[in-house]
Coordinates of C-alpha atoms and ligand atoms in Angstrom, one line a residue:
M1 CA -2.3 79.8 48.5
T2 CA -5.8 79.3 47.1
K3 CA -8.5 78.4 49.6
L4 CA -9.9 74.9 49.6
A5 CA -13.5 74.5 48.2
L6 CA -14.4 72.6 51.5
L7 CA -13.4 75.8 53.4
G8 CA -15.3 78.2 51.1
G9 CA -12.9 78.6 48.2
N10 CA -13.6 77.9 44.5
P11 CA -13.3 74.3 43.3
V12 CA -10.5 73.3 40.9
R13 CA -13.1 72.2 38.4
S14 CA -16.9 72.2 38.0
K15 CA -17.3 70.9 34.4
L16 CA -18.2 67.3 34.6
F17 CA -15.6 64.7 33.6
P18 CA -16.4 63.0 30.3
A19 CA -18.5 59.9 30.4
H20 CA -17.0 56.4 30.2
N21 CA -18.9 55.6 27.0
F22 CA -17.4 53.4 24.3
I23 CA -20.6 52.4 22.4
G24 CA -19.9 53.5 18.8
M25 CA -20.9 52.7 15.2
E26 CA -19.6 49.2 15.4
E27 CA -22.0 48.2 18.2
K28 CA -24.9 50.1 16.5
Q29 CA -24.4 48.4 13.2
K30 CA -24.1 45.0 14.9
V31 CA -27.3 45.5 16.8
M32 CA -29.2 46.6 13.6
E33 CA -27.9 43.5 11.8
I34 CA -29.2 41.2 14.6
L35 CA -32.5 43.1 14.8
N36 CA -32.9 42.7 11.0
S37 CA -32.2 39.0 11.2
G38 CA -35.2 38.7 13.6
V39 CA -33.2 36.1 15.7
L40 CA -32.7 37.6 19.1
S41 CA -31.9 34.3 20.8
R42 CA -31.6 30.8 19.3
F43 CA -31.2 29.0 22.6
L44 CA -33.5 26.0 23.0
G45 CA -33.8 24.3 26.4
V46 CA -33.9 20.8 25.0
W47 CA -31.2 18.5 23.5
H48 CA -30.9 19.9 20.0
D49 CA -28.3 21.8 17.9
D50 CA -29.8 25.1 19.3
F51 CA -29.0 24.0 22.9
Y52 CA -25.8 25.9 22.5
G53 CA -27.3 29.2 21.2
G54 CA -27.1 31.2 17.9
D55 CA -24.5 32.5 15.7
E56 CA -23.6 35.6 17.7
I57 CA -23.3 33.5 20.9
L58 CA -21.0 31.0 19.3
A59 CA -18.8 33.7 17.7
F60 CA -18.7 35.6 20.9
E61 CA -17.6 32.6 22.8
R62 CA -14.9 31.6 20.2
E63 CA -13.5 35.1 20.1
W64 CA -13.3 35.6 23.8
A65 CA -11.8 32.1 24.3
D66 CA -9.2 32.9 21.6
N67 CA -8.4 36.3 23.2
Y68 CA -7.5 34.5 26.4
Q69 CA -5.9 31.4 24.8
A70 CA -8.6 29.3 26.4
K71 CA -10.1 26.1 24.8
Y72 CA -13.7 26.8 25.7
G73 CA -15.9 29.9 26.4
V74 CA -19.4 29.6 27.8
S75 CA -21.4 32.8 27.7
V76 CA -23.8 33.7 30.5
N77 CA -26.0 36.6 31.3
S78 CA -23.7 38.0 34.1
C79 CA -20.5 37.3 35.9
T80 CA -22.8 36.4 38.9
S81 CA -24.5 33.7 37.0
G82 CA -21.1 32.6 35.6
L83 CA -19.8 32.2 39.2
Y84 CA -22.9 30.2 40.1
A85 CA -22.5 28.0 37.1
A86 CA -18.8 27.5 37.8
V87 CA -19.4 26.5 41.5
G88 CA -22.2 24.1 40.2
A89 CA -19.9 22.7 37.5
A90 CA -17.2 22.0 40.2
A91 CA -19.9 19.8 41.9
V92 CA -19.8 21.8 45.1
G93 CA -22.7 20.9 47.4
P94 CA -24.1 20.7 51.0
G95 CA -21.3 20.1 53.6
D96 CA -18.6 21.5 51.4
E97 CA -16.5 24.5 52.1
V98 CA -15.4 27.1 49.5
I99 CA -12.5 29.4 50.3
V100 CA -13.4 32.9 49.3
S101 CA -12.0 36.4 49.6
P102 CA -13.8 38.8 52.0
Y103 CA -12.7 41.8 49.9
T104 CA -14.8 41.5 46.8
M105 CA -18.2 42.1 45.2
V106 CA -20.6 39.9 47.1
A107 CA -21.4 37.5 44.2
S108 CA -18.0 35.9 44.5
V109 CA -19.1 34.7 47.9
T110 CA -22.8 34.0 47.5
A111 CA -22.0 31.7 44.5
A112 CA -20.9 29.1 47.2
I113 CA -24.1 29.7 49.2
A114 CA -26.2 29.1 46.1
F115 CA -25.1 25.4 46.2
N116 CA -25.6 25.2 50.0
A117 CA -21.8 25.2 50.6
V118 CA -20.2 27.2 53.4
P119 CA -17.9 30.1 52.5
V120 CA -14.7 30.1 54.4
F121 CA -12.9 33.5 54.3
A122 CA -9.2 33.6 53.9
D123 CA -7.3 36.9 54.3
I124 CA -5.8 39.1 51.6
D125 CA -2.2 40.1 50.9
P126 CA -2.2 43.9 51.5
K127 CA 0.3 44.3 48.6
N128 CA -2.3 43.3 46.0
F129 CA -5.6 43.0 47.9
C130 CA -6.1 39.4 46.5
L131 CA -6.2 36.2 48.5
N132 CA -2.9 35.4 50.3
P133 CA -1.8 31.8 49.5
K134 CA -0.5 31.4 53.1
S135 CA -3.9 32.2 54.5
I136 CA -5.6 29.9 52.0
K137 CA -3.3 27.1 53.1
E138 CA -4.3 27.7 56.8
R139 CA -8.0 27.5 56.0
I140 CA -8.0 24.3 53.9
T141 CA -9.8 21.4 55.5
E142 CA -10.9 18.0 54.1
R143 CA -14.2 19.7 53.3
T144 CA -12.6 22.3 51.0
K145 CA -14.0 21.7 47.5
A146 CA -13.2 25.0 45.7
I147 CA -11.4 28.3 45.9
I148 CA -12.8 31.4 44.4
V149 CA -9.9 33.8 43.7
V150 CA -10.7 37.4 42.8
H151 CA -8.2 39.5 40.8
L152 CA -9.3 42.6 42.7
F153 CA -9.1 46.1 41.1
G154 CA -7.4 44.3 38.1
H155 CA -4.4 43.0 39.9
P156 CA -3.9 39.2 39.3
A157 CA -3.7 37.1 42.5
D158 CA -0.6 35.0 43.1
M159 CA -1.8 32.1 40.9
D160 CA 1.3 29.9 40.9
E161 CA 1.2 29.5 44.6
I162 CA -2.5 29.2 44.8
M163 CA -2.6 26.5 42.1
A164 CA 0.2 24.5 43.8
I165 CA -1.8 24.4 47.0
A166 CA -5.1 23.6 45.2
D167 CA -3.5 20.8 43.1
A168 CA -2.0 19.2 46.2
H169 CA -5.5 19.0 47.7
N170 CA -7.4 18.3 44.5
I171 CA -9.4 21.5 44.8
T172 CA -11.1 23.4 41.9
V173 CA -10.0 27.0 41.5
I174 CA -12.4 29.5 40.0
E175 CA -11.0 32.9 39.0
D176 CA -13.3 35.9 39.3
C177 CA -12.0 38.1 36.5
A178 CA -14.8 40.7 36.6
Q179 CA -12.3 43.5 37.3
A180 CA -9.4 42.1 35.4
P181 CA -10.0 41.7 31.7
N182 CA -6.7 41.3 29.8
A183 CA -4.7 41.4 33.0
K184 CA -1.6 39.2 32.9
Y185 CA 0.2 37.1 35.5
K186 CA 3.8 36.3 34.6
G187 CA 2.9 36.9 30.9
R188 CA -0.2 34.7 30.9
P189 CA -3.7 36.2 30.8
V190 CA -6.0 35.7 33.8
G191 CA -9.0 33.5 33.3
T192 CA -7.1 30.4 32.3
L193 CA -4.7 30.1 35.2
G194 CA -7.3 28.3 37.4
H195 CA -9.8 25.7 36.3
M196 CA -12.5 28.2 35.3
G197 CA -12.3 32.0 34.8
V198 CA -15.4 34.2 34.9
F199 CA -15.7 37.6 33.3
S200 CA -18.4 40.4 33.5
L201 CA -19.8 42.5 30.7
N202 CA -21.9 44.6 33.1
Y203 CA -22.2 48.3 32.3
H204 CA -19.9 49.3 35.0
K205 CA -17.0 47.2 34.0
H206 CA -14.0 47.8 31.5
I207 CA -16.1 46.8 28.5
H208 CA -19.8 45.8 28.5
S209 CA -22.9 44.7 26.8
G210 CA -25.2 46.2 29.4
E211 CA -25.4 42.9 31.2
G212 CA -23.4 39.7 30.3
G213 CA -20.6 37.4 31.2
I214 CA -18.5 34.5 30.1
V215 CA -16.8 31.5 31.7
L216 CA -13.5 30.3 30.2
T217 CA -12.0 26.8 30.8
N218 CA -9.6 24.4 29.2
D219 CA -11.4 21.4 30.6
E220 CA -13.9 19.8 28.3
R221 CA -15.9 18.2 31.1
L222 CA -16.3 21.5 33.0
A223 CA -17.3 23.2 29.7
D224 CA -20.0 20.6 29.2
R225 CA -21.3 21.0 32.8
L226 CA -21.3 24.8 32.5
C227 CA -23.4 24.5 29.3
L228 CA -25.8 22.2 31.0
I229 CA -26.2 24.4 34.1
R230 CA -26.7 27.4 31.9
N231 CA -29.6 25.9 30.1
H232 CA -32.0 23.9 32.2
A233 CA -29.8 20.9 32.6
E234 CA -32.5 18.6 34.0
A235 CA -34.6 19.1 30.9
V236 CA -31.9 17.7 28.6
V237 CA -30.0 15.1 30.6
N238 CA -32.4 12.5 29.4
G239 CA -31.8 13.3 25.8
R240 CA -28.1 12.7 26.1
E241 CA -25.5 11.0 28.2
V242 CA -24.2 12.8 31.3
D243 CA -21.7 11.2 33.7
S244 CA -22.9 13.0 36.8
L245 CA -26.3 14.3 37.8
V246 CA -24.8 16.4 40.6
N247 CA -26.0 20.0 40.3
M248 CA -27.9 19.3 37.1
V249 CA -30.9 21.2 38.3
G250 CA -30.1 23.9 35.8
F251 CA -30.9 27.6 35.4
N252 CA -31.6 30.0 32.6
F253 CA -28.3 31.9 32.5
R254 CA -28.4 32.4 28.7
L255 CA -27.2 35.5 27.0
G256 CA -29.1 37.1 24.1
E257 CA -27.8 37.5 20.6
I258 CA -27.8 41.3 20.8
E259 CA -25.6 41.3 24.0
A260 CA -23.3 38.7 22.5
G261 CA -23.0 40.9 19.3
I262 CA -22.2 44.0 21.4
G263 CA -19.7 41.9 23.5
R264 CA -17.8 40.9 20.3
M265 CA -17.4 44.5 19.2
Q266 CA -16.4 45.6 22.7
L267 CA -13.7 42.9 22.9
L268 CA -12.1 44.4 19.8
K269 CA -11.7 47.7 21.7
S270 CA -10.6 46.2 25.0
H271 CA -6.8 46.3 24.4
G272 CA -6.8 49.8 23.2
L273 CA -8.9 51.0 26.1
L274 CA -6.6 49.2 28.5
D275 CA -3.6 50.9 27.0
K276 CA -5.2 54.2 27.6
R277 CA -6.0 53.3 31.2
R278 CA -2.3 52.5 31.7
R279 CA -1.1 55.7 30.1
N280 CA -3.5 57.7 32.3
L281 CA -2.5 56.0 35.5
D282 CA 1.2 56.3 34.7
Y283 CA 0.7 60.0 34.3
F284 CA -1.3 60.3 37.5
N285 CA 1.2 58.3 39.5
K286 CA 4.2 60.2 38.2
N287 CA 2.7 63.5 39.0
L288 CA 0.9 62.8 42.3
P289 CA 2.2 65.4 44.7
E290 CA 3.9 64.3 47.9
I291 CA 1.6 64.1 50.8
K292 CA 2.8 62.6 54.1
G293 CA 1.0 59.4 54.8
L294 CA -0.2 58.9 51.2
S295 CA 1.5 56.3 49.0
I296 CA 0.8 54.6 45.7
S297 CA 0.0 50.8 45.9
K298 CA 2.4 49.5 43.3
P299 CA 1.6 46.3 41.4
M300 CA 3.8 43.3 41.8
D301 CA 6.6 43.3 39.2
Y302 CA 5.4 40.0 37.6
V303 CA 1.9 41.3 36.7
E304 CA 0.2 43.4 34.1
H305 CA -2.5 45.2 36.0
S306 CA -5.7 46.1 34.2
Y307 CA -6.7 49.0 36.6
Y308 CA -10.4 48.7 37.1
A309 CA -9.5 50.8 40.1
A310 CA -6.2 52.1 41.5
A311 CA -5.4 51.9 45.2
L312 CA -3.6 54.4 47.4
N313 CA -2.5 53.7 50.9
Y314 CA -3.5 56.3 53.4
N315 CA -1.9 56.5 56.9
A316 CA -4.1 58.9 58.8
D317 CA -1.6 59.1 61.7
Q318 CA 1.3 60.1 59.4
A319 CA -1.0 62.6 57.6
G320 CA -2.3 64.0 60.8
L321 CA -5.8 63.9 59.2
S322 CA -8.6 61.4 59.0
R323 CA -9.2 59.7 55.7
K324 CA -12.8 61.0 55.8
T325 CA -11.7 64.7 55.9
F326 CA -9.0 64.2 53.3
L327 CA -11.5 62.7 50.9
Q328 CA -14.1 65.3 51.8
A329 CA -11.6 68.0 50.7
L330 CA -10.9 66.2 47.4
H331 CA -14.5 65.7 46.7
A332 CA -15.2 69.4 47.2
E333 CA -12.6 70.2 44.5
L334 CA -13.8 67.7 41.9
P335 CA -17.0 67.3 39.8
E336 CA -18.8 64.1 39.0
T337 CA -18.8 62.3 35.7
E338 CA -21.2 62.7 32.8
M339 CA -23.9 60.0 32.7
R340 CA -23.1 59.1 36.3
K341 CA -24.8 61.9 38.2
G342 CA -25.2 61.2 41.9
H343 CA -22.3 58.7 41.9
G344 CA -19.9 61.3 43.3
P345 CA -16.3 61.9 42.2
L346 CA -14.3 58.8 41.1
I347 CA -12.4 58.5 44.4
S348 CA -13.5 57.0 47.7
G349 CA -12.3 55.2 50.8
G350 CA -12.1 51.5 51.7
Y351 CA -13.8 49.7 48.9
V352 CA -16.4 47.2 50.4
K353 CA -16.8 46.2 54.0
P354 CA -15.3 42.7 54.6
I355 CA -18.1 40.4 53.4
Y356 CA -18.3 38.3 56.6
L357 CA -19.5 41.3 58.4
Y358 CA -22.7 41.4 56.3
P359 CA -25.9 40.4 58.1
M360 CA -26.2 37.1 56.2
F361 CA -23.0 35.9 57.9
Q362 CA -23.4 37.6 61.2
Q363 CA -26.9 36.2 61.7
Q364 CA -26.3 33.0 59.6
I365 CA -29.5 33.2 57.7
A366 CA -29.4 32.6 54.0
Y367 CA -31.8 29.9 52.8
G368 CA -35.1 30.0 54.7
D369 CA -34.7 31.0 58.4
K370 CA -33.3 27.8 59.8
G371 CA -29.6 28.6 59.3
C372 CA -28.8 26.8 56.0
P373 CA -26.2 26.3 54.8
F374 CA -24.3 27.2 57.9
K375 CA -26.2 24.9 60.3
C376 CA -26.9 22.2 57.7
P377 CA -26.6 18.8 59.3
H378 CA -24.3 17.7 56.4
Y379 CA -21.8 20.4 57.5
K380 CA -19.3 19.1 60.0
G381 CA -17.0 22.1 60.2
E382 CA -17.0 25.1 62.6
I383 CA -18.0 28.5 61.4
N384 CA -16.2 31.6 62.4
Y385 CA -17.3 35.0 61.0
S386 CA -16.1 37.1 63.9
V387 CA -14.4 40.5 63.6
G388 CA -10.7 39.9 63.3
I389 CA -10.7 36.7 61.2
C390 CA -9.1 38.6 58.3
P391 CA -7.1 41.4 59.9
E392 CA -5.4 42.5 56.6
T393 CA -8.8 42.9 54.9
E394 CA -10.1 44.9 57.8
K395 CA -7.0 47.1 57.8
A396 CA -7.2 47.7 54.1
H397 CA -10.9 48.6 54.4
A398 CA -10.0 51.2 57.1
T399 CA -7.1 52.7 55.3
I400 CA -7.0 52.5 51.5
I401 CA -8.3 55.0 49.0
T402 CA -9.4 53.8 45.5
H403 CA -9.9 56.0 42.5
E404 CA -10.7 55.6 38.8
Y405 CA -8.8 58.6 37.4
M406 CA -7.4 56.5 34.7
Q407 CA -10.7 55.8 32.9
P408 CA -10.0 55.8 29.1
S409 CA -12.5 58.6 28.6
L410 CA -10.1 60.9 30.4
E411 CA -7.5 63.1 28.7
I412 CA -4.3 64.2 30.3
S413 CA -5.8 67.7 30.8
D414 CA -8.6 66.0 32.9
I415 CA -6.0 64.2 35.0
D416 CA -4.2 67.5 35.4
D417 CA -7.3 68.9 37.1
V418 CA -7.4 65.9 39.5
L419 CA -3.7 66.4 40.3
M420 CA -4.4 70.1 40.9
A421 CA -7.0 69.1 43.5
F422 CA -4.4 66.9 45.2
K423 CA -1.9 69.7 45.1
K424 CA -4.4 72.1 46.7
V425 CA -5.2 69.6 49.5
A426 CA -1.4 69.0 49.9
N427 CA -0.9 72.7 50.4
N428 CA -3.7 73.0 52.9
M429 CA -3.2 70.1 55.2
E430 CA -2.8 72.3 58.3
A431 CA -6.0 74.2 57.5
L432 CA -7.8 70.8 57.2
R433 CA -6.4 69.7 60.5
Q434 CA -7.9 72.8 62.1
F435 CA -11.1 72.3 60.3
E436 CA -11.3 68.7 61.6
K437 CA -10.6 69.9 65.1
N438 CA -13.3 72.5 65.0
T439 CA -15.9 70.2 63.5
S440 CA -15.3 67.2 65.7
Ligands
PLP1 C1 -18.9 43.3 39.1 C2 -18.4 42.1 39.8 C3 -19.1 40.9 39.8 C4 -20.5 40.7 39.3 O1 -20.6 41.0 37.9 P1 -22.0 41.0 37.2 O2 -21.7 40.8 35.8 O3 -22.6 42.4 37.5 O4 -22.8 39.9 37.8 C5 -18.5 39.8 40.4 N1 -17.2 39.9 41.0 C6 -16.6 41.0 41.0 C7 -15.2 41.1 41.6 C8 -17.1 42.2 40.4 O5 -16.4 43.3 40.4

């Protein structure tokens, strides 16, 4: 039995894993074409044809909308700004509540705060790590104006149930699809199941343009409000008719022509890259050695997962070993990834801390230092951000392991190395228990 690297043996692999880099000739040619045109953005912040941007922006929006069978696509410069625009378009404001997930990247919560609304955290379903419809139902009040649903790790949330609840209460549903491009729920792509769907084209996502994002919707009025909020609404509402001035303060969330052009080329690759992610993860899951306490988190049978990350459930009591030591042992066996030095191996524990435990919520300080929006006089609800409000989220944070050993840059031989590291750890669990005892 070979000795674990953590205990002084040789690691399974030291050669870096190949970089997740899918910028090729198509993107380069596109960028040259745009540079040669001299038009790097055609947006104009006044009421004019150019209010909606240039050729690449319009083509990017059309192609993304078509890919998701959506009527409208509104490009933005990040998923974060897309979420802000979506909350604004939904006319959320002071005194309103927005139901959010505590298990997400922070922007899917701060989008509510940006419009002085109060985030109310519902709990996740541990089977898919997305908002649990039952918990949403419990947390709806007469103040609930919107729900921001996150398709976490690429697993679609239970949208039929969530939409039924939302429709019954006339609540706007925003899907945060940053981690779920091309994921499907009962055969339908995410992003069009709620009222608005927001995608990311950030460098760290499935496909990217450096920074970028897009909001999809089938609702003409929401599409119009999104376009206004994206581009200095207040400067143009005089030049045209708008039926509501609510949240027409406006921002500059405009995407550039170069990013839009890159985003078009990346979209063409997105399905092939996702196929490879699925092939890789299938192989990983089929060959993962048996380790007591470790199990694969299987997707619900009615979804097509897009695997931004894959989750493993880890029961430290059954394994007889802490998650920390288990991961430490794997980390010692595995190298980092090219172009991501200092990021560590592509496996870690817990994902993010439940968002309500962040200082902003614990101290209730966001805008200025007077407690807005939490203590806003327009707000008539009662805030509770205590430990324990979302027990399933807290449990998942304490027990799951996530990994990205399905990235499309990886070949089967790379995944074999990862599996070898798991095998080595599986064969040395007793030695690790001793190590843990001696070091604690
Ligand atoms: C990455 C991410 C975002 C933010 O995307 P940006 O384009 O970087 O603003 C929002 N929500 C989730 C779930 C994410 O993973």
